[in-house]
Every structure is written in C-alpha cells, then in structure tokens.
C-alpha cells in the first residue's frame, strides 16, 4: 500500500518516486524506464528533486536505486551545450554544488541499492549512509579524466571520504570498473548481495531503521552526514570551478585539433 | 613493584587503577570486580578520573582494559533518571563531551587491551593510540540505535575517524558484534593476540614506548591525538544534543504506547 | 629524447633530475648514485628543488623515485649539528614545513615509483597521487620513535591521511618494515609490480595521464591535493615544534647518560 | 516595469515579492501588510521562499526589507506549539538550519534595506552582503535571552561574524536596542541614510552592481559568502539543538511556577 | 549570604573564591592579597582551579577579577626554572593549553571585572563572555615580546579573536598600555564604568543573566564559546611550542652575552 | 651600511630590494622607478621574489613599500593576454595562490609602509603584521568589481580577515578610496603618520622588533600569520577560479557589445 503521492513525485523526467505506507521513499534513476543517462535536464531536475525529498517530512527513509539493472551508465555531454561558455558553466557549478548539499540535507537515513553500472555521479550514491550492492555491480567514473575533464564535481570528495584518498586518486586518474567486493573491502559498500536482491535488502534495512523513533532517525542522519556535508560545502564549489576551466581547455584543444586522442574521442 | 599510589587511585567505583614502578598505569573498568556496566555514577566519575590521570605526570603510559574478561558490556539507562528532562540531559551532554576531551588530553601514549565484549563506549577505546584485542573480542554498540537512541556521544566520531565513515554508519545503524579480526582489517585494532594475552602484550608495547625520553613520549601523543581531539571538540557536543532530543522522543513514544517495539523493548 | 634541461636540474647533490620530451620529470633521490641517505644539506636542497619543480610549467608529470634499488634508507643525524640548539631546530622547522608545502604545490600529477627501502621521509612519497611499489619494497620509519624522537615532520600527517590514523599510530610507535602488499591493503600503495618494474609502470601511467589537456592535468592535482595540503599547513609546523622539543630532550638525556638504551644507540 | 512574476511570488503569507525589469527582486517581510511578526507558518515558508529565490536565475540582485516601517518586530512563540516536544523542535531545528543555508545560497548580491525595528531574526539581514539602514533603525534580539531562551539559531553566528564575538556576546546576553550608527561603527551596517530612504539607496547600489556581468555578480556573492556559509553549516545546527534544550527547560520551569520572572513574563 | 564552600575554594595560593547564595562565584586573582604576580605555582594551580570551577554545577555565573586594584601585573619568570630545559617547557606547554581549555569549558556565563593593570595573561580575561572595565584599567603584555619571548600562549589567539588580527599583532609586537576605552572601541571591553565599580556592575549583569533557566544559561555559554574553544584547541599548543623555542633562544643569547639589550634587560 | 646583496636582489623589474646591516630588507614596488603598475611580468616575478625573500635567513625584518609616493596604482590587464583562455588563467590562478602563500611564509616580522595610492593588490599589504600609513594614503580596489571582475584573488580574504567581512564586502562591491584614518578605525592600519614618514617609522619599529632574539622574531611571525595563511590556502584558489570565470564572462560580453558600460570602459 502506498501513501498519497506528493505533488513532486511526477515532476521529473529521470526519477521515478514511490513511497510505501511506512514512508520509505524509493528514488529510481532512469531514462525512459531504462538505465539512466545523465544530461543537462537531469542535472537541473535532480537539484529540485532532492530538495523536495529532503523537505518532505513524510519521507521516513530514502532509498536510491536505478532502473534497468543499472544506476547511471553514461553522460550526454552535448546536452549541456558549450561548457566553455562561462554562463553555461556557471549554471553547472551552481547546480552541482546545490544537488550534493540537497542530498546531504535529506534528514532521514539514506540507503543506496546499486545494481550493475554506477558509472556516472556515484557521488550521489556515496552520500547515502549505507550502500547495498549487487555482486555484479561495478563503480566507475566515465565522465571525467577518461574524457579529459578534471573530476571536480564531488566524485573525489565522496570517494576520498569513504574509500580513502589514495584509492580515490588512483581510481579517478585511471578509471577502471571497480567490483562491488572491492568497494566493500575499501569500506564504501556495506553489503554485497546477489544481483537483483539489493532493493529487497535495502527495504529490510529500512524496516529495521524504522523501529527507532522519528527524531532518532532524523538526528542520526544529521549527525552522521555532518562531516561529509562540511567537506561538500568546502570542496565541491572549488572542484567544479577547476573542472569548468578544465572542460574549457578540452573544448579549446578539440577545436585546435592538436589535442590528445583519448580526450577528443571521449567527448566527441 | 608499584610506585606510591596517587590519592585519586581509590576514588572511583568502576575503575581499578594500578601503576608499576615504570609509571605504566593500568585503568581497569569493572562493576564490583566483574564486567563493567555503565551507569550514571560511572559517567560522572570517569570525567574526573581521566582528568586526574591526564594531569598526573607520574603516569608515563596508560593502558585501558576491563575486568572479568570484558570491557563494558551494557548500560543501565534507568540510573540516569528521566533523560527527557532537559536538566538531566544537560549534565549528560556536559559530561559526555568532557570525558572524551579528558581522555584525548592524556599526554602519554595510551594503549587499549580489549578482551571479550566492548559493547558500550568503545569510543573510550578508540581514543587510545594502539588497540590490542583478544581473538575473541567483539565490538558492538548496544546503547544507541538498537534501543532507539541516536549514536551521538562520540561513538560515530571515533569509529568514523579510525574505521572510515562508511563502515561506521552501517555498523551503528544496524549494530552487530564485530570480531577483532574484522576490526583489525578496518584499521581499528592494531594487534590480535590470544584471549587472555592482551594485557601482557600491552605491557610489552609499553616497555618499548618507554625507551623514548619523556618529552618524546608526551609530544608523540600530543601530535597523534590532535586531529581526533579537534573532531571531538567540534562534533561531540552537537552529537550529544541530537542524542538528547532523540532520547526525549523515545521516552515520549514509550509513554504513548504507540512506538516501535524494538525501541520500547530496548529501553524498558 | 629529452627536452632542454632547466638550470636547476643539476643544482642538487641528492637529486638526479631528467625530463623526457613529453615533459615527464623523473626525480631520483640518491647519495653519490647509490641509495639516498638524508642529511642536513639534502634537507635544505629539497626545499628549493621541489619549489623549482613546482614552478616550472614545462614539467607535465612528476615521478619520484630512488637510486640503487631503494628510496631513502637512513638519516645522518650528525649532519644537522646540535638539534637541541633552538637556532638549529628553527631551520629544521622552517624547512620541514616548506618542503612538504612545496611538494603539495606541484600542480601536475605526481607518481611515486618505490623500490626497496623507503625508510626515511616516506611522507614525500605519500604526497604523490599514486604510488607504484615493487613487490619487495618496504616502508619504515627509522628516523623517529625508534631513535627516541617524536614523529612530527609530516610522517604521521601523511600516513594518517592515506592509511588511517589507527594504522599510522601503531606503525610509528613501534616501527617495523611494512611490505608493499600490506601498504596496498591499507590504501597507500595503488599498484604492486615486480621489483625493477616500478619506473616503467610509472611511465605508463604518466603516458595515460598526459592524454588529458594541460589544465585538466593541473587542476586534477590541485583538487586532489587540497585536503592534504591543508592538513600539512595546519599540522606539520606544530608537529615539528613538538619533535624539536623531543629531540632536545633526547640530547639532554644522552648527555646525562641516564637515558634509555634504544635512544642512545639510535642517535649515536 | 516589472518582469513576469514567477509562480512562487504569491506563495507566502509573510513575504511580498516584486521584481523589476532588471531582475532586482525586493523581498518584503510583512504581516498583513504591516510590520512582520514571526510565527511558525513564516518559519516554514521562509525556508521554501529563500530556496526558490536562490534557484531562480532570473533574480539578478536581491533586496531584503520590511513593511510598515520595520523589519521583524516580534515573535509569536505560541504559534510553534509545545517547543518542549522533541518532534516540534526537530522541525524548528531542521528549518532553522535550512533557511540560513538557503539565504547563503542566493548566488547574487544581497542587499538589506532596514528601517525601524529589526528585533527578530536579524541573522537573515546579516546574511546580506551590504546593509543600508535608516538613521532611526534599531537592532535588537527580543526572541532569546530576554525571554529565557539560548540565542542559538544563527543570531550569534552572524553577529559574531560581522560585529566581532565580544560585541555579539554582550549584546545577546543583555539585549538592548542598538542604533544604526553603532551598528555601522561595529562594521555591520555599511551605510546609514535618512529614514525612508533605505530602499531607494539599495536600488542605487543594485544598479551599480548590475553593471558587472552575470558571472561576476554571481561569483562575487559565492566568494564573499563562503566563510559565513561554512560557519552556518558548522555552528547553527548545534546552536539550535542547544536552544531547543533551553526552550524545554524554560517550559518546564514555567510549569513548575518556580522560575525567574523575566522568562515567565517573556514567553507567556 | 554565601552557600557552603566547595572543598577546592581554599586550595589555591593565588585565587580567592567566594560564592553567593545565587551561585555567583567570584574568582579573585591575588598575591598575598595584593595585585597578582604570575609564577610557576600559579600556572599549575590555575589549571586545576578552573577545571574544578567548570565541573562544579553549583556555580551558576563566574566572575573573574583581581585584588588590590589590578588584575595580574607581572610574571616571575625565575620561578619557572630553566625554561630552555625541554622537560620544564613540556610542563609549561601542557598546562598552558589545558588552563585555557578549562576556562573555555566553564559552562555558565563568565564575566570579567577588570580594574587597573591587566598586564599578564589577559587571555584569561578574554575567555569571558563580557568584560567590564574600570575607566582606569589598562591592558598590556609585559610577558612576551617586550622581554624577548614569542607571544604564543593564547594572548594572540584571544586578542585576535576579539579585537581583530591587525590590532592584536601591532599591540603584541610593540606592547604599550591600552586604555579601557580603546579596548571598548576594539570590541574587547563591553562596558567601561568608574574605577571601583566593575565588580558591582558585574554582579548586576550576573543577576540579569540568572533570570534565565539553568539550561539556557549553560547552553548560551556553550554556544558562544565554541568558536574560540576550537581556536584555542587548534592554535595554542603550537603557539606554546613556538614560544618555548623562543624562550630557549633567549636563554642561550643571555648566556652568550651577545644578544639584544632589551631582551636581556627584560628577563634579568 | 648595507650587507652583501643576495643574487636575487637585482632579478626583478618591479621590485627594488635593499638590505641594511641589521638585516632589514626594504622591498619597494615600482615601475621604472615611479609608481608601480601591475602587469603579467610582475605577477610572475613577485611569486619568485617573495619565495626567495622568505627563504633567505639573512632577512631579519621585511618592509614592504612603494616608489614615487604610492604603492601600486593600477593594473595593465592587456599584459595578461586573453584572460578567457583557460591556459592563460591557469597560470594566473597558480601564481596568484602561490604569491600570497609565499608572503605568508616570510618567517620574520613584515611591516608595510604605505604612502599614496594602494589601489591594486593591497592584499600583499594586509599580509604584513603591521601597516604604517601616511595620512594621505588611500586604499582602493580598481582591479575587480569596478571593471566587472569578481574580487577573488585574496583581496576579500585579507580585508575580511583584518577589517571584518561586512566592511570588506561593501568596500569591494562599490570601491571608493578609503582613507588611512578610516582603515585605522577598521583595525587594518596600525599607525598613521605624516606623509613621507612611513618608511622612517617602519624602520623604527624594525629596530624595536630586532631587539628580540632570532627565534623569537621568526616564531612570532609564524604564530601570528598561521590563521591567515590557512585562510589563504583554503579560500584563494577557489576565489581565483571564480574570478577566472568572471573574467571570461566579461571578455565574452565585451565581444558581444551588449555588456554594461562600466565594465567595457574599465577593461578596454
């Protein structure tokens, strides 16, 4: 049985929101019902969505997951327009900081249920308190260094916070798919379950967490997320500014046809 | 051979203090000589005890351990009185911050020798520089989320600092006994030795550390503890305030008989 | 093919600098072509060297390594003179902070290729973004607690940052050689390769990183190193002051012939 | 000439929003068109309002002001219900942090035009970059210590940030009306103009600021507010928790009829 | 009417402690009943005294003042012994940090009533929330730069925090008596009253503050002191280490008879 | 009498360096002997100059001043080339952070002697410990908002640190010449002397400061500058990135001929 839908539940192209009678909200990333591909519209909508989710006190637990057997698998850079235009990047900067602050400000426990590829914005995932991963899940960053752009949007801040800086730096400079088990050894993933079982396990955990009173649930989240929230507030704006300059340099290099092949291939 | 006892050595109901001729102070938590159960009196006395220990320059090394084959195994919530009373919680808040600052301000190397169950206030343990655990030792948090209270008293700050935030959050939201070996893999426990051998191994380490001059010993501790001391000063007061509101909500929910079973069971 | 040498390339007794046509600078620590032994002259020169390396925009990637099958194997304390003289230690303090800030301010990716013994100033190594270690490499700290001096020069700050505080504290209080594989499990070493292959692997990584545009490379380093740079700026000055007092106490204790054997042996 | 109204312009009972053709948004606090009295509904709505204002890139400059010759003159505590109820205060805490973060996240220059009494939530005002005050304006805090409640909602954080901690502490412990000229000497108010002229002067400044390009305007705000935004994120949650416990103690003391007269009088 | 004296009231040579029936504790610094001169014994005792004061919940308000028409007028450096001895300075360092943390941890409002000369450790004074000064009061630092020692014991941290860094730096590098009125303009002194009236005015303020409930009083102090407490924890240890090296250099220079006259004169 | 010149003394086009027999180094900004105009060459050279000055232990006191009766009066933006080119701005960013860190790392007291116009990079001045200003001196920021660029290069960080954030924000958003007396009231300027007398007064102060031993002088600077050094390390990189995007937007707006007049006029 579901509770009455809030007005924002149907407002987003790339998020399917459902909430059960206990207040467990499932946020499913998707593109037309299949695996989610990040684009400019999503970038803008996610800011609003997570703010609304955070402000809605009817949400008692939040579960992040993806549709079609994956989390987010790719990014459509072209949808952002000319990222070397300072006005375009100003919006990316402002939204990119705000969306992470908004997820951090969800003041109830957040659980991520990750299947398949978490290849883009796994920083959203790492803002969860607990990550349950399918045994076939892989983490990767296909959106930054691999295509010639500095990983400044929170991907380093969150991976550094949860996996340690050494692992994060090597992982982001030479991105390769990272298996769920390895992510667990690194302290990022809390539990690995068979593929297809992550959402069910997340719901079990949600039911456990719901046994505590409302203020306990809310204040536990507030306390746990505070150090990461402060790091986001301190680091991600600068990171996105550095990424913007990096993206502008990539665009310039592509125009001049003298730049490294990988970068050109990656973004073209 | 022991050195002359200081006046505070016999002042505490739940601590047995002994110091050898080299200045190695062993602090043994206990309740009537058996496994220690935390209560309000202990909460108050530990503040004073660790302050005195820290100020006494005759202490050259401090070893924390427990009696009866355990560290601290449970908490007697009823001894605190009505934790929803703001005056009662004010004292819990003030003492709870102060005790951790006082342990952090012990300015000689601190070693923990942990046998059996460290189920309550393992944050005291994690303020040691080095933890030696028996192979049957287990870490657990039976005092917070399991009974419906937010884990805000330093348990998150210390576990997050030493084990990583991801592990700490999952561990504290769904508390299960954590084996010594796993705690070692997490970077929390330095050495695992056979049950019954932790204190002896701690004394060996103490003897090693004592080979360095006084100022070296003191300043090494000062340097090593500084980042955690700053986190304690920044996070634990807020954490305890959040925990206080959470405890008040639990009390209220128990009175109204409409609250989740686990919480009710846990605290009743 | 190498590019034209910069004027500082030949300025240092303990560093061999070579740069290839792609701008990959290899910084080789050595003493007369063999394994490097740290001394006062090196301490001063490294400050200047890393500053020059950081300011030279012709350096596109920097690789740190050692000659003779090792990184740095020992320290010649006597070369520093009387470390209990406040004027002598003032210079050690100022240089010790500055050299780490200068490495942190190298604004291109830094890779360490470590063979054999990294027994002194492995903090330099841990300021790299990525560490490639030979399978016979070992990390150790022979310069501090083992000889009776507080490890305050950045060794704790960097190991704590990359390996976690618990591991760093135990490792530095009772220093034992740490194998490359263990350092990898701790998140410090990114890759372990056969002995003799680290520099080749570092060059492969350098070639990968070079595919990104200039600003991407620079800004990625700037973003990744920022939290550690801030910790260095906040912690290492105090650490070196504490180490200075500790060293003065050691000198005093040696003069009075009443001090622990290990310390006396270590520094004599 | 005004631009098309955004949908949120008419959504709030206590805010009148108007925007001119240049994108200068005037936010006028009021209660039924007269001086604004803070209440629970406003507390909730302001959170949403400032979020929407901050996200709307059509706002080029934001001016905060009040209706009826004042800013906010009083607070209706009774509207909040039983502030000793942990569930009630949980909402106050969450909203109280969020509203300040949302004002801080308005990413265009913010100007405050203050006439008459700024007696409640002058912290909103101090999140502006520039404050223009009428020569008859007074600042005061009638909502906290004067009625027996700890001033933890950001009033100390913002006054301490702009006026210095010494002034803020004395002012908040023994609240007296503070004249505009004194606030200017303290560095809080930038300009004092004749009564009735503040809005006009704010518009002049807005016109000046508008001469800079969009990204310059936005990034200047982002840069200037960052230190205060970080202080808000670090201090205000704890402050509100401390205030909540304080309010609960006040309620308790009033029930027992044994409490200080001022407090009783203030809140009754 | 006074309440029963606590046991620590008569424990200190340089502090006279009296508490009235409302719990207002007056802490009077003195030397044999006349103006206080700082010495090693006092340095040690103040640590204990302020800890005990802070832990005693019967203290409802704390007033700091001095006997004989002054606060602290001078320091007896010779009482500290050989400050170039690392063991001696280790104790100065540890006590110097701890005493400031202990004053910061007094969790009720602290008022300073300053008459005459506050020439030594005015940092104690600046840890009060509110300073009332006689119109003839003067602040000065005769214990540091004037005698050739770096002002690292908290005097810079507190003056920088309350007066601004620029004023603090000039004041401490070229120490001259600072009048109460100027200190008020700087935001350090809250009120200037006629000589001889400061204690009476402090008692009036205490009576005002006492009208608020217990938790309000305690939590207001906790909230207000937090930023300064964090600065003390972060800065003063390093400051004292730097001061120790400076003092050692001064001692050395005096022995060699080749040092600047002012320094020699100052300490001799 | 001057000491032997160091090799870097004659290396810079815009700095005249002279050092007397006591080690007082006077750093005079100039352009061909007249008032200094900032340009790209100076921007690069100042980085090196202040690093060398900071490393040279023969410098006992450093005085910053300007030639021709002014400090720095204007900036030649055209010398920087196309500031919207990401490669160009990358260098501005890196140098801009580094130069402030290098001034902060001058580890002896720094005095500024300011005559006439300090219209550009007064942040260099505010990194001095003590500022002596002629009574005709004025501070201004002609290089940022007045010409349409965000003031992100340290000008806000330093003014906010020394004058307070409120004053800094208003001053930088609507830049007007600020008189020496007002800057003194704000706590920025320590002493105001007749025009033409600042350097003499700075030398008097230098002579006073020189009476303290070497380590006292060095460590006092280290202690005093630490909080500002940390703010520079945390804020200025981001500030310069935000300024870079702002400058790119300005260039774009000028090309499109649709931008505000002031900006166009200012940079053209």
mmCIF file of C-alpha atoms in Angstrom, chain A residues 107-233:
data_model
loop_
_atom_site.group_PDB
_atom_site.id
_atom_site.type_symbol
_atom_site.label_atom_id
_atom_site.label_comp_id
_atom_site.label_asym_id
_atom_site.label_seq_id
_atom_site.Cartn_x
_atom_site.Cartn_y
_atom_site.Cartn_z
ATOM 1 C CA UNK A 107 17.449 14.307 7.217
ATOM 2 C CA UNK A 108 16.434 10.632 7.368
ATOM 3 C CA UNK A 109 18.606 7.564 6.751
ATOM 4 C CA UNK A 110 19.514 7.136 3.096
ATOM 5 C CA UNK A 111 20.242 3.697 1.670
ATOM 6 C CA UNK A 112 21.596 3.039 -1.825
ATOM 7 C CA UNK A 113 20.685 -0.154 -3.657
ATOM 8 C CA UNK A 114 23.108 -0.446 -6.547
ATOM 9 C CA UNK A 115 22.875 -2.928 -9.378
ATOM 10 C CA UNK A 116 25.011 -3.021 -12.497
ATOM 11 C CA UNK A 117 26.898 0.030 -13.603
ATOM 12 C CA UNK A 118 27.344 3.064 -11.380
ATOM 13 C CA UNK A 119 29.441 4.860 -13.940
ATOM 14 C CA UNK A 120 28.335 8.449 -13.510
ATOM 15 C CA UNK A 121 27.724 10.514 -10.360
ATOM 16 C CA UNK A 122 28.406 7.719 -7.942
ATOM 17 C CA UNK A 123 28.956 10.643 -5.566
ATOM 18 C CA UNK A 124 25.165 10.692 -5.184
ATOM 19 C CA UNK A 125 25.422 7.093 -4.026
ATOM 20 C CA UNK A 126 28.209 7.814 -1.591
ATOM 21 C CA UNK A 127 26.040 10.397 0.147
ATOM 22 C CA UNK A 128 23.899 7.502 1.336
ATOM 23 C CA UNK A 129 24.592 6.197 4.815
ATOM 24 C CA UNK A 130 24.629 2.592 3.700
ATOM 25 C CA UNK A 131 25.253 1.088 0.271
ATOM 26 C CA UNK A 132 23.933 -2.339 -0.659
ATOM 27 C CA UNK A 133 25.434 -3.579 -3.915
ATOM 28 C CA UNK A 134 24.631 -6.491 -6.163
ATOM 29 C CA UNK A 135 27.530 -8.859 -6.642
ATOM 30 C CA UNK A 136 27.722 -7.832 -10.262
ATOM 31 C CA UNK A 137 27.694 -4.118 -9.573
ATOM 32 C CA UNK A 138 30.642 -2.024 -10.729
ATOM 33 C CA UNK A 139 31.681 1.505 -9.940
ATOM 34 C CA UNK A 140 33.442 3.621 -12.487
ATOM 35 C CA UNK A 141 33.914 7.241 -13.491
ATOM 36 C CA UNK A 142 33.408 7.565 -17.222
ATOM 37 C CA UNK A 143 32.643 11.282 -17.082
ATOM 38 C CA UNK A 144 35.902 12.894 -16.123
ATOM 39 C CA UNK A 145 39.544 12.001 -16.546
ATOM 40 C CA UNK A 146 38.761 9.325 -19.111
ATOM 41 C CA UNK A 147 37.367 12.020 -21.387
ATOM 42 C CA UNK A 148 39.848 14.695 -20.432
ATOM 43 C CA UNK A 149 37.983 16.548 -17.693
ATOM 44 C CA UNK A 150 39.069 17.102 -14.067
ATOM 45 C CA UNK A 151 36.949 15.078 -11.612
ATOM 46 C CA UNK A 152 35.863 18.063 -9.540
ATOM 47 C CA UNK A 153 32.122 17.628 -9.026
ATOM 48 C CA UNK A 154 32.173 15.738 -5.728
ATOM 49 C CA UNK A 155 33.333 12.402 -7.066
ATOM 50 C CA UNK A 156 36.723 12.873 -5.406
ATOM 51 C CA UNK A 157 35.334 14.377 -2.218
ATOM 52 C CA UNK A 158 32.947 11.487 -1.624
ATOM 53 C CA UNK A 159 35.282 8.662 -2.675
ATOM 54 C CA UNK A 160 38.116 10.177 -0.716
ATOM 55 C CA UNK A 161 35.838 10.458 2.308
ATOM 56 C CA UNK A 162 34.634 6.848 2.185
ATOM 57 C CA UNK A 163 37.445 4.903 0.493
ATOM 58 C CA UNK A 164 40.482 6.948 1.494
ATOM 59 C CA UNK A 165 42.315 9.490 -0.602
ATOM 60 C CA UNK A 166 44.951 7.152 -2.027
ATOM 61 C CA UNK A 167 42.415 4.781 -3.520
ATOM 62 C CA UNK A 168 40.254 7.618 -4.808
ATOM 63 C CA UNK A 169 43.104 9.357 -6.583
ATOM 64 C CA UNK A 170 44.365 6.266 -8.403
ATOM 65 C CA UNK A 171 40.804 5.196 -9.269
ATOM 66 C CA UNK A 172 39.875 8.591 -10.724
ATOM 67 C CA UNK A 173 43.101 9.183 -12.650
ATOM 68 C CA UNK A 174 42.960 5.820 -14.395
ATOM 69 C CA UNK A 175 39.307 4.841 -14.191
ATOM 70 C CA UNK A 176 38.571 1.129 -14.411
ATOM 71 C CA UNK A 177 35.425 -0.703 -13.352
ATOM 72 C CA UNK A 178 35.590 -1.413 -9.634
ATOM 73 C CA UNK A 179 33.836 -4.538 -8.422
ATOM 74 C CA UNK A 180 31.346 -4.459 -5.569
ATOM 75 C CA UNK A 181 33.528 -6.741 -3.462
ATOM 76 C CA UNK A 182 36.500 -4.427 -3.817
ATOM 77 C CA UNK A 183 34.346 -1.445 -2.962
ATOM 78 C CA UNK A 184 33.309 -3.358 0.138
ATOM 79 C CA UNK A 185 36.930 -4.014 1.094
ATOM 80 C CA UNK A 186 37.508 -0.307 0.685
ATOM 81 C CA UNK A 187 34.744 0.464 3.172
ATOM 82 C CA UNK A 188 32.428 2.035 0.596
ATOM 83 C CA UNK A 189 29.886 -0.737 0.153
ATOM 84 C CA UNK A 190 28.339 -2.097 3.349
ATOM 85 C CA UNK A 191 26.787 -5.273 2.000
ATOM 86 C CA UNK A 192 27.079 -7.311 -1.188
ATOM 87 C CA UNK A 193 24.031 -9.381 -2.110
ATOM 88 C CA UNK A 194 23.086 -11.414 -5.179
ATOM 89 C CA UNK A 195 22.158 -9.411 -8.235
ATOM 90 C CA UNK A 196 18.532 -8.478 -8.170
ATOM 91 C CA UNK A 197 18.284 -8.538 -4.403
ATOM 92 C CA UNK A 198 19.606 -5.096 -3.479
ATOM 93 C CA UNK A 199 16.268 -3.325 -3.301
ATOM 94 C CA UNK A 200 14.771 -6.063 -1.178
ATOM 95 C CA UNK A 201 17.722 -5.908 1.194
ATOM 96 C CA UNK A 202 17.503 -2.132 1.318
ATOM 97 C CA UNK A 203 13.849 -2.443 2.292
ATOM 98 C CA UNK A 204 14.792 -4.867 5.068
ATOM 99 C CA UNK A 205 17.281 -2.377 6.428
ATOM 100 C CA UNK A 206 14.697 0.373 6.124
ATOM 101 C CA UNK A 207 12.286 -1.671 8.198
ATOM 102 C CA UNK A 208 14.959 -2.078 10.861
ATOM 103 C CA UNK A 209 15.795 1.594 10.903
ATOM 104 C CA UNK A 210 12.104 2.469 11.151
ATOM 105 C CA UNK A 211 11.881 0.833 14.554
ATOM 106 C CA UNK A 212 13.571 3.868 16.041
ATOM 107 C CA UNK A 213 11.505 6.971 16.776
ATOM 108 C CA UNK A 214 11.266 9.777 14.258
ATOM 109 C CA UNK A 215 13.693 12.142 15.961
ATOM 110 C CA UNK A 216 16.215 9.349 16.435
ATOM 111 C CA UNK A 217 16.101 8.548 12.746
ATOM 112 C CA UNK A 218 16.390 12.161 11.710
ATOM 113 C CA UNK A 219 19.104 13.102 14.181
ATOM 114 C CA UNK A 220 21.197 10.042 13.409
ATOM 115 C CA UNK A 221 21.312 11.110 9.775
ATOM 116 C CA UNK A 222 22.074 14.703 10.755
ATOM 117 C CA UNK A 223 24.964 13.582 12.955
ATOM 118 C CA UNK A 224 26.413 11.048 10.516
ATOM 119 C CA UNK A 225 26.349 13.254 7.444
ATOM 120 C CA UNK A 226 27.723 16.405 9.093
ATOM 121 C CA UNK A 227 31.450 15.858 8.346
ATOM 122 C CA UNK A 228 30.754 14.990 4.716
ATOM 123 C CA UNK A 229 28.294 17.860 4.380
ATOM 124 C CA UNK A 230 31.008 20.217 5.568
ATOM 125 C CA UNK A 231 33.511 18.748 3.120
ATOM 126 C CA UNK A 232 30.997 19.149 0.295
ATOM 127 C CA UNK A 233 30.395 22.777 1.273
#
